[in-house]
């Protein structure tokens, strides 16, 4: 995939799944911003896909 296509895919994933995510809001409220961010990156399947796209861009 080209860089532009990867960025487009990442944008679609984030706009479709991440905006308004209940789990992110809950973790941010209960345990803080850092925990919520770490949860999204390491345990959320969408976050793992976004991380994989980021690794391809590097």
PDB file of C-alpha atoms in Angstrom:
ATOM      1  CA  UNK A   1       0.000   0.000   0.000  1.00  0.00           C
ATOM      2  CA  UNK A   2       1.087   3.515  -0.648  1.00  0.00           C
ATOM      3  CA  UNK A   3       1.577   6.048   2.125  1.00  0.00           C
ATOM      4  CA  UNK A   4      -1.483   8.047   1.085  1.00  0.00           C
ATOM      5  CA  UNK A   5      -3.678   4.928   1.096  1.00  0.00           C
ATOM      6  CA  UNK A   6      -2.425   3.909   4.553  1.00  0.00           C
ATOM      7  CA  UNK A   7      -3.169   7.355   5.964  1.00  0.00           C
ATOM      8  CA  UNK A   8      -6.641   7.272   4.421  1.00  0.00           C
ATOM      9  CA  UNK A   9      -7.334   3.814   5.918  1.00  0.00           C
ATOM     10  CA  UNK A  10      -6.159   4.988   9.347  1.00  0.00           C
ATOM     11  CA  UNK A  11      -8.389   8.045   9.140  1.00  0.00           C
ATOM     12  CA  UNK A  12     -11.410   5.947   8.245  1.00  0.00           C
ATOM     13  CA  UNK A  13     -10.771   3.518  11.108  1.00  0.00           C
ATOM     14  CA  UNK A  14     -10.405   6.318  13.629  1.00  0.00           C
ATOM     15  CA  UNK A  15     -13.452   8.245  12.451  1.00  0.00           C
ATOM     16  CA  UNK A  16     -15.632   5.133  12.317  1.00  0.00           C
ATOM     17  CA  UNK A  17     -14.589   3.341  15.519  1.00  0.00           C
ATOM     18  CA  UNK A  18     -12.591   5.661  17.799  1.00  0.00           C
ATOM     19  CA  UNK A  19     -14.677   8.833  17.845  1.00  0.00           C
ATOM     20  CA  UNK A  20     -17.158   8.501  20.677  1.00  0.00           C
ATOM     21  CA  UNK A  21     -15.725   5.186  21.905  1.00  0.00           C
ATOM     22  CA  UNK A  22     -17.404   4.205  25.163  1.00  0.00           C
ATOM     23  CA  UNK A  23     -14.385   2.300  26.492  1.00  0.00           C
ATOM     24  CA  UNK A  24     -12.020   5.223  25.953  1.00  0.00           C
ATOM     25  CA  UNK A  25     -14.410   7.607  27.700  1.00  0.00           C
ATOM     26  CA  UNK A  26     -14.916   5.199  30.589  1.00  0.00           C
ATOM     27  CA  UNK A  27     -11.215   4.499  31.143  1.00  0.00           C
ATOM     28  CA  UNK A  28     -10.347   8.167  30.840  1.00  0.00           C
ATOM     29  CA  UNK A  29     -12.930   9.094  33.459  1.00  0.00           C
ATOM     30  CA  UNK A  30     -12.127   6.256  35.873  1.00  0.00           C
ATOM     31  CA  UNK A  31      -8.350   5.809  35.520  1.00  0.00           C
ATOM     32  CA  UNK A  32      -7.044   8.824  33.619  1.00  0.00           C
ATOM     33  CA  UNK A  33      -5.909   9.924  30.187  1.00  0.00           C
ATOM     34  CA  UNK A  34      -2.650   7.946  30.193  1.00  0.00           C
ATOM     35  CA  UNK A  35      -4.371   4.649  31.037  1.00  0.00           C
ATOM     36  CA  UNK A  36      -7.079   5.201  28.412  1.00  0.00           C
ATOM     37  CA  UNK A  37      -4.490   5.929  25.724  1.00  0.00           C
ATOM     38  CA  UNK A  38      -2.410   2.874  26.684  1.00  0.00           C
ATOM     39  CA  UNK A  39      -5.537   0.696  26.641  1.00  0.00           C
ATOM     40  CA  UNK A  40      -6.414   1.831  23.122  1.00  0.00           C
ATOM     41  CA  UNK A  41      -2.929   1.103  21.817  1.00  0.00           C
ATOM     42  CA  UNK A  42      -2.312  -2.257  23.483  1.00  0.00           C
ATOM     43  CA  UNK A  43      -5.679  -3.946  24.031  1.00  0.00           C
ATOM     44  CA  UNK A  44      -8.181  -2.525  21.554  1.00  0.00           C
ATOM     45  CA  UNK A  45      -8.297  -4.369  18.220  1.00  0.00           C
ATOM     46  CA  UNK A  46      -8.777  -1.128  16.294  1.00  0.00           C
ATOM     47  CA  UNK A  47      -5.817   0.406  18.107  1.00  0.00           C
ATOM     48  CA  UNK A  48      -3.689  -2.588  17.175  1.00  0.00           C
ATOM     49  CA  UNK A  49      -4.630  -2.153  13.502  1.00  0.00           C
ATOM     50  CA  UNK A  50      -3.751   1.540  13.637  1.00  0.00           C
ATOM     51  CA  UNK A  51      -0.434   0.675  15.276  1.00  0.00           C
ATOM     52  CA  UNK A  52       0.293  -1.841  12.495  1.00  0.00           C
ATOM     53  CA  UNK A  53      -0.416   0.826   9.866  1.00  0.00           C
ATOM     54  CA  UNK A  54       1.932   3.169  11.722  1.00  0.00           C
ATOM     55  CA  UNK A  55       4.677   0.546  11.650  1.00  0.00           C
ATOM     56  CA  UNK A  56       4.219   0.187   7.889  1.00  0.00           C
ATOM     57  CA  UNK A  57       4.628   3.948   7.494  1.00  0.00           C
ATOM     58  CA  UNK A  58       7.928   3.938   9.394  1.00  0.00           C
TER      59      UNK A  58
END
